Amino acid sequence: MRGIFLNIHSTAKVMLVLMLGLAVSAHALEIESVYETEIFTSEEFAHKRATTVGLDIDRGTFDIAIGEASVECPEDNFPKFKVLRIGINSYWLPNSVDAEDKMYSATVIYTINCDVARTSSSK
Amino acid sequence: MLLSNKISVVSIISWMLLIVSHFIFVVPVSADTDRKAIMKYRQLWMEIKGQHNQAIRLLVKYQMAPNQLISHAETLAEMSDDMLFLFPPGSLGGGSRALPTIWDNNGKITRDFIMQTEIMRGESEKLVAIARAGNYKTIKKQLFTYASKACRGCHMRYRGED
């Protein structure tokens, strides 16, 4: 009898922890986003620009990322940003003749972590 | 004293008590009700504004309904004029995250807060112009610039955590 009681008790505890976990995760939002830089004449320039942007994103000072977080999670004053990777794109523009004319941009892939569901009376 | 005189004295006292009680009880309750009502309205207003932002975001993402997009941007521009109405003196506390720094010591909205509403107006007007031009990439960029400078710019300075 005591064993059954203990089992019920521990099951209830597990359920409670799971429910709390669900409740917490329902409030958090993670969005993966991409910022593409301007087009440059070399891969190196594109990468340099992406590195600067990436640092601003990580610091939470990049306007575009901040704005996106504000739209997705307007209730959260302090969303968090993390750069995942930087990619390089190459372009053959319409007037390109040979490989010398190739142009490059960089894409900065980052995540926004923010809180979506504060209390509704929070303004 | 005659009975009619007694009645009139009681009547005058009753009226005086009624008038005094009006000022003691009715006026403060009414002011508090107004404050709560404007705070509730402000909460709804902010939610509606957020939904216009999200509607634009969605339309840009799926590159659809450019006319709807313009309407949402125009509404955001018009809504920026409401900001000063939404923050009457003393409309804080009771679940509101508004910070007292919105007002000066005399209960007037600070010049800095007014400037923030002007930024909101300017950035939302830019959004309308860009939406009318119809380039989804630049609309997205301006939406995020607007949200960063106008929305978050204000929240970081005038909205507390709880």
PDB file of C-alpha atoms in Angstrom:
ATOM      1  CA  MET A   1       0.000   0.000   0.000  1.00  0.00           C
ATOM      2  CA  ARG A   2       2.817   2.356   1.018  1.00  0.00           C
ATOM      3  CA  GLY A   3       4.657   1.478  -2.193  1.00  0.00           C
ATOM      4  CA  ILE A   4       1.618   2.375  -4.274  1.00  0.00           C
ATOM      5  CA  PHE A   5       1.302   5.656  -2.410  1.00  0.00           C
ATOM      6  CA  LEU A   6       4.974   6.439  -3.043  1.00  0.00           C
ATOM      7  CA  ASN A   7       4.544   5.626  -6.734  1.00  0.00           C
ATOM      8  CA  ILE A   8       1.547   7.926  -7.020  1.00  0.00           C
ATOM      9  CA  HIS A   9       3.423  10.595  -5.131  1.00  0.00           C
ATOM     10  CA  SER A  10       6.523  10.418  -7.351  1.00  0.00           C
ATOM     11  CA  THR A  11       4.380  10.266 -10.521  1.00  0.00           C
ATOM     12  CA  ALA A  12       2.609  13.416  -9.395  1.00  0.00           C
ATOM     13  CA  LYS A  13       5.986  15.067  -8.821  1.00  0.00           C
ATOM     14  CA  VAL A  14       7.162  14.120 -12.324  1.00  0.00           C
ATOM     15  CA  MET A  15       3.896  15.428 -13.798  1.00  0.00           C
ATOM     16  CA  LEU A  16       4.304  18.685 -11.882  1.00  0.00           C
ATOM     17  CA  VAL A  17       7.868  19.132 -13.139  1.00  0.00           C
ATOM     18  CA  LEU A  18       6.753  18.390 -16.724  1.00  0.00           C
ATOM     19  CA  MET A  19       3.856  20.839 -16.446  1.00  0.00           C
ATOM     20  CA  LEU A  20       6.158  23.533 -15.065  1.00  0.00           C
ATOM     21  CA  GLY A  21       8.598  22.853 -17.891  1.00  0.00           C
ATOM     22  CA  LEU A  22       5.831  23.204 -20.452  1.00  0.00           C
ATOM     23  CA  ALA A  23       4.606  26.409 -18.857  1.00  0.00           C
ATOM     24  CA  VAL A  24       8.102  27.914 -18.934  1.00  0.00           C
ATOM     25  CA  SER A  25       8.864  26.843 -22.502  1.00  0.00           C
ATOM     26  CA  ALA A  26       5.510  28.239 -23.696  1.00  0.00           C
ATOM     27  CA  HIS A  27       6.787  31.701 -22.756  1.00  0.00           C
ATOM     28  CA  ALA A  28      10.090  31.515 -24.597  1.00  0.00           C
ATOM     29  CA  LEU A  29      10.583  31.984 -28.308  1.00  0.00           C
ATOM     30  CA  GLU A  30      13.655  31.205 -30.379  1.00  0.00           C
ATOM     31  CA  ILE A  31      13.768  32.603 -33.892  1.00  0.00           C
ATOM     32  CA  GLU A  32      16.502  31.895 -36.398  1.00  0.00           C
ATOM     33  CA  SER A  33      17.108  34.852 -38.651  1.00  0.00           C
ATOM     34  CA  VAL A  34      19.401  35.880 -41.484  1.00  0.00           C
ATOM     35  CA  TYR A  35      20.973  39.213 -42.351  1.00  0.00           C
ATOM     36  CA  GLU A  36      22.565  39.626 -45.740  1.00  0.00           C
ATOM     37  CA  THR A  37      25.244  42.275 -46.166  1.00  0.00           C
ATOM     38  CA  GLU A  38      25.716  44.567 -49.128  1.00  0.00           C
ATOM     39  CA  ILE A  39      27.587  43.237 -52.159  1.00  0.00           C
ATOM     40  CA  PHE A  40      31.378  43.618 -52.201  1.00  0.00           C
ATOM     41  CA  THR A  41      34.125  43.074 -54.760  1.00  0.00           C
ATOM     42  CA  SER A  42      35.951  40.515 -52.634  1.00  0.00           C
ATOM     43  CA  GLU A  43      35.118  37.669 -50.300  1.00  0.00           C
ATOM     44  CA  GLU A  44      37.382  39.223 -47.689  1.00  0.00           C
ATOM     45  CA  PHE A  45      35.467  42.527 -47.615  1.00  0.00           C
ATOM     46  CA  ALA A  46      32.174  40.683 -47.320  1.00  0.00           C
ATOM     47  CA  HIS A  47      33.514  38.601 -44.458  1.00  0.00           C
ATOM     48  CA  LYS A  48      34.881  41.675 -42.659  1.00  0.00           C
ATOM     49  CA  ARG A  49      31.516  43.401 -42.902  1.00  0.00           C
ATOM     50  CA  ALA A  50      29.731  40.274 -41.677  1.00  0.00           C
ATOM     51  CA  THR A  51      32.116  40.028 -38.707  1.00  0.00           C
ATOM     52  CA  THR A  52      31.342  43.629 -37.704  1.00  0.00           C
ATOM     53  CA  VAL A  53      27.602  43.016 -38.058  1.00  0.00           C
ATOM     54  CA  GLY A  54      27.935  39.759 -36.123  1.00  0.00           C
ATOM     55  CA  LEU A  55      29.635  41.503 -33.205  1.00  0.00           C
ATOM     56  CA  ASP A  56      26.858  44.123 -33.123  1.00  0.00           C
ATOM     57  CA  ILE A  57      24.223  41.379 -33.207  1.00  0.00           C
ATOM     58  CA  ASP A  58      25.887  39.501 -30.339  1.00  0.00           C
ATOM     59  CA  ARG A  59      26.112  42.716 -28.304  1.00  0.00           C
ATOM     60  CA  GLY A  60      22.441  43.480 -28.982  1.00  0.00           C
ATOM     61  CA  THR A  61      23.208  46.759 -30.727  1.00  0.00           C
ATOM     62  CA  PHE A  62      22.276  45.881 -34.308  1.00  0.00           C
ATOM     63  CA  ASP A  63      19.113  47.835 -35.205  1.00  0.00           C
ATOM     64  CA  ILE A  64      17.649  45.316 -37.647  1.00  0.00           C
ATOM     65  CA  ALA A  65      17.926  42.414 -35.188  1.00  0.00           C
ATOM     66  CA  ILE A  66      16.612  44.555 -32.336  1.00  0.00           C
ATOM     67  CA  GLY A  67      13.652  45.599 -34.476  1.00  0.00           C
ATOM     68  CA  GLU A  68      12.861  42.033 -35.402  1.00  0.00           C
ATOM     69  CA  ALA A  69      12.922  41.054 -31.729  1.00  0.00           C
ATOM     70  CA  SER A  70      10.622  44.002 -30.933  1.00  0.00           C
ATOM     71  CA  VAL A  71       8.098  42.821 -33.502  1.00  0.00           C
ATOM     72  CA  GLU A  72       8.238  39.176 -32.426  1.00  0.00           C
ATOM     73  CA  CYS A  73       8.393  39.767 -28.675  1.00  0.00           C
ATOM     74  CA  PRO A  74       7.159  43.303 -27.949  1.00  0.00           C
ATOM     75  CA  GLU A  75       6.859  42.537 -24.239  1.00  0.00           C
ATOM     76  CA  ASP A  76      10.509  41.646 -23.754  1.00  0.00           C
ATOM     77  CA  ASN A  77      12.864  44.524 -22.927  1.00  0.00           C
ATOM     78  CA  PHE A  78      15.959  42.315 -23.089  1.00  0.00           C
ATOM     79  CA  PRO A  79      15.920  39.769 -25.926  1.00  0.00           C
ATOM     80  CA  LYS A  80      19.138  37.782 -26.432  1.00  0.00           C
ATOM     81  CA  PHE A  81      21.027  37.396 -29.710  1.00  0.00           C
ATOM     82  CA  LYS A  82      23.595  34.811 -30.751  1.00  0.00           C
ATOM     83  CA  VAL A  83      25.413  34.559 -34.056  1.00  0.00           C
ATOM     84  CA  LEU A  84      25.519  30.960 -35.279  1.00  0.00           C
ATOM     85  CA  ARG A  85      27.544  31.214 -38.485  1.00  0.00           C
ATOM     86  CA  ILE A  86      28.549  33.413 -41.391  1.00  0.00           C
ATOM     87  CA  GLY A  87      28.119  32.333 -44.981  1.00  0.00           C
ATOM     88  CA  ILE A  88      29.561  33.851 -48.156  1.00  0.00           C
ATOM     89  CA  ASN A  89      27.555  34.187 -51.380  1.00  0.00           C
ATOM     90  CA  SER A  90      29.076  34.838 -54.781  1.00  0.00           C
ATOM     91  CA  TYR A  91      27.242  36.584 -57.616  1.00  0.00           C
ATOM     92  CA  TRP A  92      27.674  36.814 -61.334  1.00  0.00           C
ATOM     93  CA  LEU A  93      25.966  40.114 -62.065  1.00  0.00           C
ATOM     94  CA  PRO A  94      24.411  40.719 -65.508  1.00  0.00           C
ATOM     95  CA  ASN A  95      27.445  42.647 -66.763  1.00  0.00           C
ATOM     96  CA  SER A  96      29.984  40.046 -65.546  1.00  0.00           C
ATOM     97  CA  VAL A  97      32.495  38.868 -68.148  1.00  0.00           C
ATOM     98  CA  ASP A  98      34.916  36.661 -66.218  1.00  0.00           C
ATOM     99  CA  ALA A  99      35.794  35.496 -62.681  1.00  0.00           C
ATOM    100  CA  GLU A 100      37.350  38.897 -61.946  1.00  0.00           C
ATOM    101  CA  ASP A 101      33.839  40.395 -62.026  1.00  0.00           C
ATOM    102  CA  LYS A 102      32.467  38.059 -59.395  1.00  0.00           C
ATOM    103  CA  MET A 103      30.854  39.875 -56.467  1.00  0.00           C
ATOM    104  CA  TYR A 104      30.329  38.707 -52.898  1.00  0.00           C
ATOM    105  CA  SER A 105      27.999  39.224 -49.975  1.00  0.00           C
ATOM    106  CA  ALA A 106      27.864  37.586 -46.581  1.00  0.00           C
ATOM    107  CA  THR A 107      24.948  36.174 -44.639  1.00  0.00           C
ATOM    108  CA  VAL A 108      24.964  36.314 -40.886  1.00  0.00           C
ATOM    109  CA  ILE A 109      22.772  33.626 -39.372  1.00  0.00           C
ATOM    110  CA  TYR A 110      21.724  34.303 -35.798  1.00  0.00           C
ATOM    111  CA  THR A 111      19.111  33.427 -33.221  1.00  0.00           C
ATOM    112  CA  ILE A 112      16.856  35.675 -31.169  1.00  0.00           C
ATOM    113  CA  ASN A 113      15.742  34.340 -27.806  1.00  0.00           C
ATOM    114  CA  CYS A 114      12.929  36.268 -26.219  1.00  0.00           C
ATOM    115  CA  ASP A 115       9.954  36.116 -23.942  1.00  0.00           C
ATOM    116  CA  VAL A 116       6.595  36.234 -25.728  1.00  0.00           C
ATOM    117  CA  ALA A 117       3.971  35.889 -23.080  1.00  0.00           C
ATOM    118  CA  ARG A 118       4.296  38.173 -20.126  1.00  0.00           C
ATOM    119  CA  THR A 119       1.114  39.054 -18.283  1.00  0.00           C
ATOM    120  CA  SER A 120      -1.368  40.843 -20.495  1.00  0.00           C
ATOM    121  CA  SER A 121      -1.561  43.752 -18.063  1.00  0.00           C
ATOM    122  CA  SER A 122       2.069  44.656 -18.507  1.00  0.00           C
ATOM    123  CA  LYS A 123       1.954  48.028 -20.246  1.00  0.00           C
TER     124      LYS A 123
ATOM    125  CA  MET B   1     -38.734  75.469  17.224  1.00  0.00           C
ATOM    126  CA  LEU B   2     -41.590  74.698  14.896  1.00  0.00           C
ATOM    127  CA  LEU B   3     -41.805  71.308  13.256  1.00  0.00           C
ATOM    128  CA  SER B   4     -41.491  72.851   9.761  1.00  0.00           C
ATOM    129  CA  ASN B   5     -38.336  74.727  10.847  1.00  0.00           C
ATOM    130  CA  LYS B   6     -36.880  71.496  12.279  1.00  0.00           C
ATOM    131  CA  ILE B   7     -37.564  69.720   8.997  1.00  0.00           C
ATOM    132  CA  SER B   8     -35.907  72.457   6.972  1.00  0.00           C
ATOM    133  CA  VAL B   9     -32.788  72.442   9.209  1.00  0.00           C
ATOM    134  CA  VAL B  10     -32.542  68.642   8.856  1.00  0.00           C
ATOM    135  CA  SER B  11     -33.077  69.003   5.130  1.00  0.00           C
ATOM    136  CA  ILE B  12     -30.286  71.600   4.801  1.00  0.00           C
ATOM    137  CA  ILE B  13     -27.905  69.458   6.872  1.00  0.00           C
ATOM    138  CA  SER B  14     -28.752  66.416   4.749  1.00  0.00           C
ATOM    139  CA  TRP B  15     -28.034  68.321   1.558  1.00  0.00           C
ATOM    140  CA  MET B  16     -24.759  69.619   2.946  1.00  0.00           C
ATOM    141  CA  LEU B  17     -23.722  66.099   3.977  1.00  0.00           C
ATOM    142  CA  LEU B  18     -24.648  64.836   0.535  1.00  0.00           C
ATOM    143  CA  ILE B  19     -22.566  67.528  -1.198  1.00  0.00           C
ATOM    144  CA  VAL B  20     -19.588  66.997   1.130  1.00  0.00           C
ATOM    145  CA  SER B  21     -19.766  63.215   0.730  1.00  0.00           C
ATOM    146  CA  HIS B  22     -19.784  63.715  -3.036  1.00  0.00           C
ATOM    147  CA  PHE B  23     -16.408  65.447  -2.839  1.00  0.00           C
ATOM    148  CA  ILE B  24     -15.029  63.034  -0.257  1.00  0.00           C
ATOM    149  CA  PHE B  25     -16.123  59.772  -1.833  1.00  0.00           C
ATOM    150  CA  VAL B  26     -17.369  60.208  -5.390  1.00  0.00           C
ATOM    151  CA  VAL B  27     -14.630  62.375  -6.933  1.00  0.00           C
ATOM    152  CA  PRO B  28     -11.610  60.286  -5.884  1.00  0.00           C
ATOM    153  CA  VAL B  29     -13.315  57.046  -6.938  1.00  0.00           C
ATOM    154  CA  SER B  30     -14.148  58.610 -10.319  1.00  0.00           C
ATOM    155  CA  ALA B  31     -10.538  59.795 -10.842  1.00  0.00           C
ATOM    156  CA  ASP B  32      -9.236  56.341  -9.972  1.00  0.00           C
ATOM    157  CA  THR B  33     -11.728  54.756 -12.365  1.00  0.00           C
ATOM    158  CA  ASP B  34     -10.578  57.113 -15.131  1.00  0.00           C
ATOM    159  CA  ARG B  35      -6.939  56.254 -14.421  1.00  0.00           C
ATOM    160  CA  LYS B  36      -7.676  52.519 -14.556  1.00  0.00           C
ATOM    161  CA  ALA B  37      -9.727  52.964 -17.736  1.00  0.00           C
ATOM    162  CA  ILE B  38      -6.978  54.860 -19.551  1.00  0.00           C
ATOM    163  CA  MET B  39      -4.405  52.270 -18.438  1.00  0.00           C
ATOM    164  CA  LYS B  40      -6.619  49.462 -19.727  1.00  0.00           C
ATOM    165  CA  TYR B  41      -7.115  51.372 -22.979  1.00  0.00           C
ATOM    166  CA  ARG B  42      -3.345  51.936 -23.251  1.00  0.00           C
ATOM    167  CA  GLN B  43      -2.787  48.203 -22.834  1.00  0.00           C
ATOM    168  CA  LEU B  44      -5.259  47.440 -25.652  1.00  0.00           C
ATOM    169  CA  TRP B  45      -3.725  50.180 -27.803  1.00  0.00           C
ATOM    170  CA  MET B  46      -0.230  48.692 -27.387  1.00  0.00           C
ATOM    171  CA  GLU B  47      -1.511  45.213 -28.253  1.00  0.00           C
ATOM    172  CA  ILE B  48      -3.243  46.540 -31.387  1.00  0.00           C
ATOM    173  CA  LYS B  49      -0.079  48.395 -32.422  1.00  0.00           C
ATOM    174  CA  GLY B  50       1.940  45.223 -31.935  1.00  0.00           C
ATOM    175  CA  GLN B  51      -0.530  43.328 -34.098  1.00  0.00           C
ATOM    176  CA  HIS B  52      -0.179  45.880 -36.919  1.00  0.00           C
ATOM    177  CA  ASN B  53       3.602  45.330 -36.722  1.00  0.00           C
ATOM    178  CA  GLN B  54       3.124  41.572 -36.883  1.00  0.00           C
ATOM    179  CA  ALA B  55       0.646  41.878 -39.763  1.00  0.00           C
ATOM    180  CA  ILE B  56       3.210  43.865 -41.784  1.00  0.00           C
ATOM    181  CA  ARG B  57       5.881  41.297 -40.880  1.00  0.00           C
ATOM    182  CA  LEU B  58       3.644  38.475 -42.138  1.00  0.00           C
ATOM    183  CA  LEU B  59       2.686  40.266 -45.369  1.00  0.00           C
ATOM    184  CA  VAL B  60       6.354  40.996 -46.060  1.00  0.00           C
ATOM    185  CA  LYS B  61       7.367  37.401 -45.313  1.00  0.00           C
ATOM    186  CA  TYR B  62       4.848  35.999 -47.816  1.00  0.00           C
ATOM    187  CA  GLN B  63       5.167  38.988 -50.171  1.00  0.00           C
ATOM    188  CA  MET B  64       1.421  39.497 -50.438  1.00  0.00           C
ATOM    189  CA  ALA B  65      -1.372  42.114 -50.235  1.00  0.00           C
ATOM    190  CA  PRO B  66       0.657  45.334 -50.779  1.00  0.00           C
ATOM    191  CA  ASN B  67      -2.430  47.516 -50.267  1.00  0.00           C
ATOM    192  CA  GLN B  68      -3.117  45.903 -46.888  1.00  0.00           C
ATOM    193  CA  LEU B  69       0.488  46.530 -46.014  1.00  0.00           C
ATOM    194  CA  ILE B  70       0.135  50.245 -46.779  1.00  0.00           C
ATOM    195  CA  SER B  71      -3.036  50.416 -44.644  1.00  0.00           C
ATOM    196  CA  HIS B  72      -1.253  48.895 -41.659  1.00  0.00           C
ATOM    197  CA  ALA B  73       1.664  51.314 -42.060  1.00  0.00           C
ATOM    198  CA  GLU B  74      -0.720  54.300 -42.313  1.00  0.00           C
ATOM    199  CA  THR B  75      -2.526  53.173 -39.174  1.00  0.00           C
ATOM    200  CA  LEU B  76       0.789  52.968 -37.295  1.00  0.00           C
ATOM    201  CA  ALA B  77       1.598  56.527 -38.416  1.00  0.00           C
ATOM    202  CA  GLU B  78      -1.786  57.783 -37.224  1.00  0.00           C
ATOM    203  CA  MET B  79      -1.496  55.904 -33.935  1.00  0.00           C
ATOM    204  CA  SER B  80       1.736  57.695 -33.093  1.00  0.00           C
ATOM    205  CA  ASP B  81      -0.307  60.855 -32.478  1.00  0.00           C
ATOM    206  CA  ASP B  82      -2.184  59.093 -29.645  1.00  0.00           C
ATOM    207  CA  MET B  83       0.898  58.604 -27.502  1.00  0.00           C
ATOM    208  CA  LEU B  84       0.575  61.813 -25.489  1.00  0.00           C
ATOM    209  CA  PHE B  85      -3.103  61.120 -24.772  1.00  0.00           C
ATOM    210  CA  LEU B  86      -2.282  57.639 -23.493  1.00  0.00           C
ATOM    211  CA  PHE B  87      -0.048  58.818 -20.666  1.00  0.00           C
ATOM    212  CA  PRO B  88      -1.990  61.249 -18.461  1.00  0.00           C
ATOM    213  CA  PRO B  89      -0.267  62.185 -15.181  1.00  0.00           C
ATOM    214  CA  GLY B  90      -0.356  59.470 -12.555  1.00  0.00           C
ATOM    215  CA  SER B  91      -1.283  56.659 -14.927  1.00  0.00           C
ATOM    216  CA  LEU B  92       1.163  54.173 -13.505  1.00  0.00           C
ATOM    217  CA  GLY B  93       1.211  51.336 -11.001  1.00  0.00           C
ATOM    218  CA  GLY B  94      -1.454  48.654 -10.731  1.00  0.00           C
ATOM    219  CA  GLY B  95       0.238  46.261 -13.158  1.00  0.00           C
ATOM    220  CA  SER B  96       1.424  48.955 -15.561  1.00  0.00           C
ATOM    221  CA  ARG B  97       5.113  48.889 -16.501  1.00  0.00           C
ATOM    222  CA  ALA B  98       5.161  52.633 -17.254  1.00  0.00           C
ATOM    223  CA  LEU B  99       8.024  54.364 -15.402  1.00  0.00           C
ATOM    224  CA  PRO B 100       7.581  57.660 -13.532  1.00  0.00           C
ATOM    225  CA  THR B 101      10.326  59.234 -15.709  1.00  0.00           C
ATOM    226  CA  ILE B 102       7.640  59.843 -18.369  1.00  0.00           C
ATOM    227  CA  TRP B 103       6.485  62.859 -16.326  1.00  0.00           C
ATOM    228  CA  ASP B 104       8.335  65.741 -14.711  1.00  0.00           C
ATOM    229  CA  ASN B 105       7.824  66.845 -11.100  1.00  0.00           C
ATOM    230  CA  ASN B 106       4.761  68.883 -12.108  1.00  0.00           C
ATOM    231  CA  GLY B 107       3.093  65.878 -13.722  1.00  0.00           C
ATOM    232  CA  LYS B 108       3.750  67.101 -17.253  1.00  0.00           C
ATOM    233  CA  ILE B 109       5.066  64.751 -19.929  1.00  0.00           C
ATOM    234  CA  THR B 110       8.816  65.357 -20.333  1.00  0.00           C
ATOM    235  CA  ARG B 111      10.309  66.909 -23.473  1.00  0.00           C
ATOM    236  CA  ASP B 112      12.368  63.750 -23.943  1.00  0.00           C
ATOM    237  CA  PHE B 113       9.230  61.580 -24.059  1.00  0.00           C
ATOM    238  CA  ILE B 114       7.609  63.971 -26.546  1.00  0.00           C
ATOM    239  CA  MET B 115      10.730  63.679 -28.720  1.00  0.00           C
ATOM    240  CA  GLN B 116      10.383  59.897 -28.583  1.00  0.00           C
ATOM    241  CA  THR B 117       6.824  60.179 -29.935  1.00  0.00           C
ATOM    242  CA  GLU B 118       8.166  62.410 -32.723  1.00  0.00           C
ATOM    243  CA  ILE B 119      10.699  59.690 -33.621  1.00  0.00           C
ATOM    244  CA  MET B 120       7.789  57.242 -33.757  1.00  0.00           C
ATOM    245  CA  ARG B 121       5.871  59.557 -36.090  1.00  0.00           C
ATOM    246  CA  GLY B 122       8.904  60.098 -38.351  1.00  0.00           C
ATOM    247  CA  GLU B 123       9.846  56.425 -38.632  1.00  0.00           C
ATOM    248  CA  SER B 124       6.234  55.346 -39.253  1.00  0.00           C
ATOM    249  CA  GLU B 125       5.874  57.967 -42.011  1.00  0.00           C
ATOM    250  CA  LYS B 126       9.039  56.586 -43.622  1.00  0.00           C
ATOM    251  CA  LEU B 127       7.437  53.134 -43.396  1.00  0.00           C
ATOM    252  CA  VAL B 128       4.315  54.408 -45.215  1.00  0.00           C
ATOM    253  CA  ALA B 129       6.419  55.932 -48.008  1.00  0.00           C
ATOM    254  CA  ILE B 130       8.498  52.759 -48.390  1.00  0.00           C
ATOM    255  CA  ALA B 131       5.378  50.553 -48.290  1.00  0.00           C
ATOM    256  CA  ARG B 132       3.876  52.631 -51.122  1.00  0.00           C
ATOM    257  CA  ALA B 133       7.049  52.043 -53.182  1.00  0.00           C
ATOM    258  CA  GLY B 134       6.395  48.309 -52.824  1.00  0.00           C
ATOM    259  CA  ASN B 135       9.856  46.777 -52.320  1.00  0.00           C
ATOM    260  CA  TYR B 136       9.389  44.052 -49.717  1.00  0.00           C
ATOM    261  CA  LYS B 137      13.059  43.911 -48.765  1.00  0.00           C
ATOM    262  CA  THR B 138      13.229  47.613 -47.922  1.00  0.00           C
ATOM    263  CA  ILE B 139       9.824  47.476 -46.209  1.00  0.00           C
ATOM    264  CA  LYS B 140      11.144  44.721 -43.932  1.00  0.00           C
ATOM    265  CA  LYS B 141      14.251  46.762 -43.153  1.00  0.00           C
ATOM    266  CA  GLN B 142      12.228  49.886 -42.356  1.00  0.00           C
ATOM    267  CA  LEU B 143       9.731  47.909 -40.254  1.00  0.00           C
ATOM    268  CA  PHE B 144      12.608  46.672 -38.103  1.00  0.00           C
ATOM    269  CA  THR B 145      14.182  50.148 -37.964  1.00  0.00           C
ATOM    270  CA  TYR B 146      10.814  51.567 -36.888  1.00  0.00           C
ATOM    271  CA  ALA B 147      10.370  48.811 -34.278  1.00  0.00           C
ATOM    272  CA  SER B 148      13.893  49.384 -32.966  1.00  0.00           C
ATOM    273  CA  LYS B 149      13.913  53.190 -32.834  1.00  0.00           C
ATOM    274  CA  ALA B 150      10.268  53.901 -32.106  1.00  0.00           C
ATOM    275  CA  CYS B 151       8.985  50.916 -30.101  1.00  0.00           C
ATOM    276  CA  ARG B 152      12.073  49.630 -28.331  1.00  0.00           C
ATOM    277  CA  GLY B 153      13.595  53.098 -28.032  1.00  0.00           C
ATOM    278  CA  CYS B 154      10.626  54.049 -25.882  1.00  0.00           C
ATOM    279  CA  HIS B 155      10.336  50.745 -24.008  1.00  0.00           C
ATOM    280  CA  MET B 156      13.970  50.767 -22.928  1.00  0.00           C
ATOM    281  CA  ARG B 157      13.646  54.217 -21.384  1.00  0.00           C
ATOM    282  CA  TYR B 158      10.094  54.335 -20.144  1.00  0.00           C
ATOM    283  CA  ARG B 159       8.991  50.754 -19.512  1.00  0.00           C
ATOM    284  CA  GLY B 160      10.152  48.815 -16.495  1.00  0.00           C
ATOM    285  CA  GLU B 161      10.382  45.091 -16.070  1.00  0.00           C
ATOM    286  CA  ASP B 162       7.318  44.527 -13.892  1.00  0.00           C
TER     287      ASP B 162
END
